[in-house]
Coordinates of C-alpha atoms and ligand atoms in Angstrom, one line a residue:
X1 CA -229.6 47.9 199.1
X2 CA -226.2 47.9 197.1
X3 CA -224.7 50.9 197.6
X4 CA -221.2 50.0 196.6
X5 CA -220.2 52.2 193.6
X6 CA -219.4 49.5 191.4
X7 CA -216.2 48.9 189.4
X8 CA -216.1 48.0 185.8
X9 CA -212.6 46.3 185.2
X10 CA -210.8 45.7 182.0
X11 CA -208.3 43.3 180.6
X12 CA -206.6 43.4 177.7
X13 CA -205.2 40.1 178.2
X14 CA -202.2 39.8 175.4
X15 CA -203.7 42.3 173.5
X16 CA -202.3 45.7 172.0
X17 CA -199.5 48.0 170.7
X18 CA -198.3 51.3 171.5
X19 CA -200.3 52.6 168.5
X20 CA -203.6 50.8 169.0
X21 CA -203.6 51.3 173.2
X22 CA -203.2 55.0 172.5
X23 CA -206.5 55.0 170.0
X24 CA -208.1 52.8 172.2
X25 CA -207.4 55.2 174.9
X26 CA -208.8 58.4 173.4
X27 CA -211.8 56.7 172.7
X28 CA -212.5 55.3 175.9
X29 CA -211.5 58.8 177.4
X30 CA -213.5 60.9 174.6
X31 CA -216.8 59.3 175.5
X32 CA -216.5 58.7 179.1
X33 CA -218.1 61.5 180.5
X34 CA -218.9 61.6 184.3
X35 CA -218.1 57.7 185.0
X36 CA -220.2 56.8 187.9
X37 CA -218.0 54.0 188.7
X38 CA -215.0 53.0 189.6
X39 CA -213.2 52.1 186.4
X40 CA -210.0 50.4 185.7
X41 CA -207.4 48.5 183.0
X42 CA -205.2 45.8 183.4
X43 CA -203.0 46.0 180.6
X44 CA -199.7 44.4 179.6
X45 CA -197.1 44.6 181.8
X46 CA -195.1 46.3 178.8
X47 CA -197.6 48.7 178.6
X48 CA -197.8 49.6 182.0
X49 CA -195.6 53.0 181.7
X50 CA -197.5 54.1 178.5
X51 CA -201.2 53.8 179.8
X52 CA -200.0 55.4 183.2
X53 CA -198.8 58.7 181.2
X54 CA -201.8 58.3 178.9
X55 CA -204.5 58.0 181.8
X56 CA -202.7 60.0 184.5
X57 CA -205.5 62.4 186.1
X58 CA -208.4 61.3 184.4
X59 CA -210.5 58.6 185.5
X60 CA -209.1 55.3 184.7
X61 CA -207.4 53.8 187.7
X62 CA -204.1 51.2 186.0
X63 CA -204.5 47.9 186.8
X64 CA -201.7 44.6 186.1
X65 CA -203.0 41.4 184.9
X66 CA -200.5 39.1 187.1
X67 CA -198.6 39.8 190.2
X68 CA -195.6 37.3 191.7
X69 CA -196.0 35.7 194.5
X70 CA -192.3 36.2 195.8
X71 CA -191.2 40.0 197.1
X72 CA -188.3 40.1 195.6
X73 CA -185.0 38.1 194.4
X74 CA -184.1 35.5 191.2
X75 CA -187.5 35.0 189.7
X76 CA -186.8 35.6 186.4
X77 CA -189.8 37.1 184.0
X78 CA -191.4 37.6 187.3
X79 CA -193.2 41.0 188.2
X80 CA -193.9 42.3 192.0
X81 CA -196.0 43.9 193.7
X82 CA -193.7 46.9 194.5
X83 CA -192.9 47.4 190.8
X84 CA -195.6 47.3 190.0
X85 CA -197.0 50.4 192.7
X86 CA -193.9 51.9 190.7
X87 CA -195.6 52.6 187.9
X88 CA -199.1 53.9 189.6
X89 CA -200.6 51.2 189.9
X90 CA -203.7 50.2 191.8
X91 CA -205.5 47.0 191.3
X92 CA -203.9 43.8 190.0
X93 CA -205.8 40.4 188.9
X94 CA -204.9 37.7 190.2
X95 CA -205.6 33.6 189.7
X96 CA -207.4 35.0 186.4
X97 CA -208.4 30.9 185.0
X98 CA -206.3 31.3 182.3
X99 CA -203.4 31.6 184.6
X100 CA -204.4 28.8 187.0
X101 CA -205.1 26.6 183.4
X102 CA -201.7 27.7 181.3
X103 CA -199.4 28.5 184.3
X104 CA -200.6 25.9 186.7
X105 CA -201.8 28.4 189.4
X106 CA -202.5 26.6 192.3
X107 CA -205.2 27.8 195.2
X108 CA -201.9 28.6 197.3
X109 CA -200.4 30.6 194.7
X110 CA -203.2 32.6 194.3
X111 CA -203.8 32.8 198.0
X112 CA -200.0 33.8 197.9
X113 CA -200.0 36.2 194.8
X114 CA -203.5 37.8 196.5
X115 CA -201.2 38.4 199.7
X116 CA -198.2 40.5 198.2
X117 CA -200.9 43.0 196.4
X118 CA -202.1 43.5 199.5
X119 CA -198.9 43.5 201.4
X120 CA -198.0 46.4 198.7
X121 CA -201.4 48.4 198.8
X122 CA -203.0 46.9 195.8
X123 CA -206.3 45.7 195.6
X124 CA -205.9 42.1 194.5
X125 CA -208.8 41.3 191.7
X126 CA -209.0 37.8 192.8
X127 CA -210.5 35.3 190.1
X128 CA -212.6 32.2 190.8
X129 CA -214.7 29.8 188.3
X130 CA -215.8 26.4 187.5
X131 CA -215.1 24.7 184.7
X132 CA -218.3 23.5 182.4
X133 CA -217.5 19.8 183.6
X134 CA -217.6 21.0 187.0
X135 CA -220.6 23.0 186.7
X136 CA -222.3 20.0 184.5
X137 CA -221.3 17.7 187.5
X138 CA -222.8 19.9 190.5
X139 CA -219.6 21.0 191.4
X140 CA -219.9 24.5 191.1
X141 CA -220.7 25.8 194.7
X142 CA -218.0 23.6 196.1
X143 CA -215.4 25.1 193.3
X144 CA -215.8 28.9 194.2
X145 CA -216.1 28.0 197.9
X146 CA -212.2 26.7 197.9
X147 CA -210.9 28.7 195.6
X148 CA -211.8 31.4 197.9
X149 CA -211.5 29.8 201.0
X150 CA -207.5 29.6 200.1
X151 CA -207.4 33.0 200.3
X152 CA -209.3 34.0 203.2
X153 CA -207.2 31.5 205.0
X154 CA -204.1 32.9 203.8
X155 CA -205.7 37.2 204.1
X156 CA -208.2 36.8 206.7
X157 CA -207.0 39.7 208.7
X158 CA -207.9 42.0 205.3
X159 CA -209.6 39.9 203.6
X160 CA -212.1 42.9 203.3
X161 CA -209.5 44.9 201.2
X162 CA -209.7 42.4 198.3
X163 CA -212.3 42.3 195.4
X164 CA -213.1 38.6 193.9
X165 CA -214.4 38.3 190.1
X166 CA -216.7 35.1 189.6
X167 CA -215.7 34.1 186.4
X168 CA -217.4 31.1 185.0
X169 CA -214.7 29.1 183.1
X170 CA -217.5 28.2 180.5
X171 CA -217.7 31.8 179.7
X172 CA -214.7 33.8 179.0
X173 CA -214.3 34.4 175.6
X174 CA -217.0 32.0 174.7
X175 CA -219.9 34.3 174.0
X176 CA -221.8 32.2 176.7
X177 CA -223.0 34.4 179.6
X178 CA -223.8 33.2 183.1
X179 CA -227.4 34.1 183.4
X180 CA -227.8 37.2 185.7
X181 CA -229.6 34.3 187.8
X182 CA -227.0 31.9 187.2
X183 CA -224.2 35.1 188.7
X184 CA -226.2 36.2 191.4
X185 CA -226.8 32.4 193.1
X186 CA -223.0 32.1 192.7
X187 CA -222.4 35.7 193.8
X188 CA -224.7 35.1 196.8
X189 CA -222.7 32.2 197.9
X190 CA -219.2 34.0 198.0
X191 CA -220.9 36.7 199.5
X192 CA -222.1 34.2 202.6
X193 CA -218.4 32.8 202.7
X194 CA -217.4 36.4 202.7
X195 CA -219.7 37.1 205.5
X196 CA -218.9 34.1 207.8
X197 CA -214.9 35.5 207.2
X198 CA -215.1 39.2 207.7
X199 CA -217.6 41.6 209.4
X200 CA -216.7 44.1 206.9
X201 CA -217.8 41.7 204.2
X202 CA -220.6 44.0 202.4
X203 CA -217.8 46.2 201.2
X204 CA -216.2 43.7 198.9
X205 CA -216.9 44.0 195.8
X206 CA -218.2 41.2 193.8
X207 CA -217.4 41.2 190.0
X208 CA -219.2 39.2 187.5
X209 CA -216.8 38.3 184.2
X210 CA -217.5 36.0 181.1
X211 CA -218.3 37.5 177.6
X212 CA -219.8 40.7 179.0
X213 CA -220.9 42.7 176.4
X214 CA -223.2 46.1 175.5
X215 CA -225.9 43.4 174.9
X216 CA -226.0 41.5 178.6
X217 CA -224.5 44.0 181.1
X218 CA -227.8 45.4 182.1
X219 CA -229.0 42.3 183.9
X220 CA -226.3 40.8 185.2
X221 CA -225.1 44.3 187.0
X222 CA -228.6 45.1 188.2
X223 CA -228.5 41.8 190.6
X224 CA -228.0 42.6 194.1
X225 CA -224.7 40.8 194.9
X226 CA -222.8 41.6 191.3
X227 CA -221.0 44.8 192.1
X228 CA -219.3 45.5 188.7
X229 CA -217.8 43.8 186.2
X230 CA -214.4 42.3 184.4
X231 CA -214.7 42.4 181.0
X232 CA -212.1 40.8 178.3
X233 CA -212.6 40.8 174.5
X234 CA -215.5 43.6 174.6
X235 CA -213.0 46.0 176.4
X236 CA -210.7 46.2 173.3
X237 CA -213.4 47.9 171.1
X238 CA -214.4 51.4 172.8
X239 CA -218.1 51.6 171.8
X240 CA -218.5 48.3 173.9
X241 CA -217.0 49.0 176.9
X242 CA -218.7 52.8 177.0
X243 CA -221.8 50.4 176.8
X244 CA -221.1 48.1 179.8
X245 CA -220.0 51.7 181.7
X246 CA -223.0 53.3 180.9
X247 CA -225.2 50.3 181.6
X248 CA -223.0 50.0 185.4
X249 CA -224.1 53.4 185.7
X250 CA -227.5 52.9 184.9
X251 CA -227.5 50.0 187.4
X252 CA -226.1 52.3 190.0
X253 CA -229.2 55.2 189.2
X254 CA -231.6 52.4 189.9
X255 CA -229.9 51.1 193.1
X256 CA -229.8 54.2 194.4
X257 CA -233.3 54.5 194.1
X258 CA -232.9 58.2 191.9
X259 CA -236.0 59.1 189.7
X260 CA -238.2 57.2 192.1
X261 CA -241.5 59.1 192.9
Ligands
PEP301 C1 -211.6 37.7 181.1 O1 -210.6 37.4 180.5 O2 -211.5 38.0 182.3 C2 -212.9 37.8 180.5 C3 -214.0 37.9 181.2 O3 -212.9 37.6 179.1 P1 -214.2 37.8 178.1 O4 -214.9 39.0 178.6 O5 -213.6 37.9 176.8 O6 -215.0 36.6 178.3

């Protein structure tokens, strides 16, 4: 049974403005409710000091979309890990595909980046996904397996601290969904590398990203091994992502086996 309360992660990617991430942010707060989840918002590191004011004491945990890999020193434009605890917050993504596409992210660098977060007491979201030519050549399996092997080599000792988000390439911001099938196989398969890497593997939460929406959540967060979600272009429109909540919460009720006779 999955009894990991699962964790529903946005990013905003470039998105926003002080006026529209303060709207955005009363909606999502005025329809919330009780979240059953865990529930967090990388935003722009600009924004960070806003949203932390705007969500302090309520349920929305802050979240950065980008950490550096260095500690400290002349890295210009860069951002650490300890600035970034500065301003509250908690989880940070990390080798999302469009940083390993547009900033040339290497395995190491994630590995690296995934290190830091931790090294500062952030969960590191770390991000792994094939391409469609490396899915379309078979390719997938072996894909995930080293993106993610980089980092357990690098965070072995913790690697049971981190959370990973399979994130078919293929998928983000494509409106084409892994099938929950197609996410669970994958899922399954980091969850075996997890296993091999860690004894305290079952507590790592598994996140399934790729044009999640209020229309496929459901399925794909009802599969055994997907263990929340990371949602991009859905989580800029409230009513959406109060959707993929509720329907992380409904998946929760049913793994948890409440209403059963
Ligand atoms: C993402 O950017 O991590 C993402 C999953 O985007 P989208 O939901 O828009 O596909």
């Amino acid at each position: 049974m999955n009894d990991k309360k699962k964790l529903i992660a946005a990013n905003w990617k470039m998105n926003g403005d002080l006026a529209a991430n303060e709207a955005l942010l009363h909606a999502i707060l005025a329809g919330i409710g009780d979240a059953a989840c865990d529930l967090a918002l990388a935003v722009p590191a600009p924004y960070l000091a806003q949203v932390q004011a705007l969500t302090a004491g309520t349920v929305l945990a802050l979240a950065a979309q980008d950490v550096s890999q260095h500690e400290a020193g002349a890295y210009t434009g860069e951002v650490s890990a300890a600035m970034l605890r500065d301003f509250g917050v908690r989880y940070t993504l990390v080798g999302h595909s469009e940083r390993r596409q547009y900033h040339g992210e290497t395995d190491q660098v994630v590995a690296q980046k995934a290190q830091r977060a931790l090294a500062a007491g952030l969960t590191p979201i770390v991000c792994v996904g094939e391409t469609l030519q490396e899915r379309e050549a078979g390719q997938t399996e072996a894909v995930v397996r080293r993106q993610l092997a980089a980092v357990i080599q690098r965070n072995g000792h913790c690697i049971s601290e981190v959370a990973l988000a399979y994130e078919p390439v293929w998928a983000i911001g494509t409106g084409h969904t892994a099938s929950p099938a197609q996410a669970q196989a994958v899922h399954a398969v980091l969850r075996a590398q997890l296993r091999a890497a860690s004894a305290q593997a079952g507590r790592i939460r598994l996140l399934y990203g790729g044009s999640l929406n209020a229309a496929n959540a459901a399925p794909l967060l009802a599969q055994p091994d997907i263990d929340g979600g990371l949602v991009g272009g859905a989580s800029l429109k409230a009513p959406d992502f109060l959707a993929i909540i509720a329907a992380a919460h409904g998946a929760a009720v049913i793994a948890s086996g409440v209403g059963k006779e």
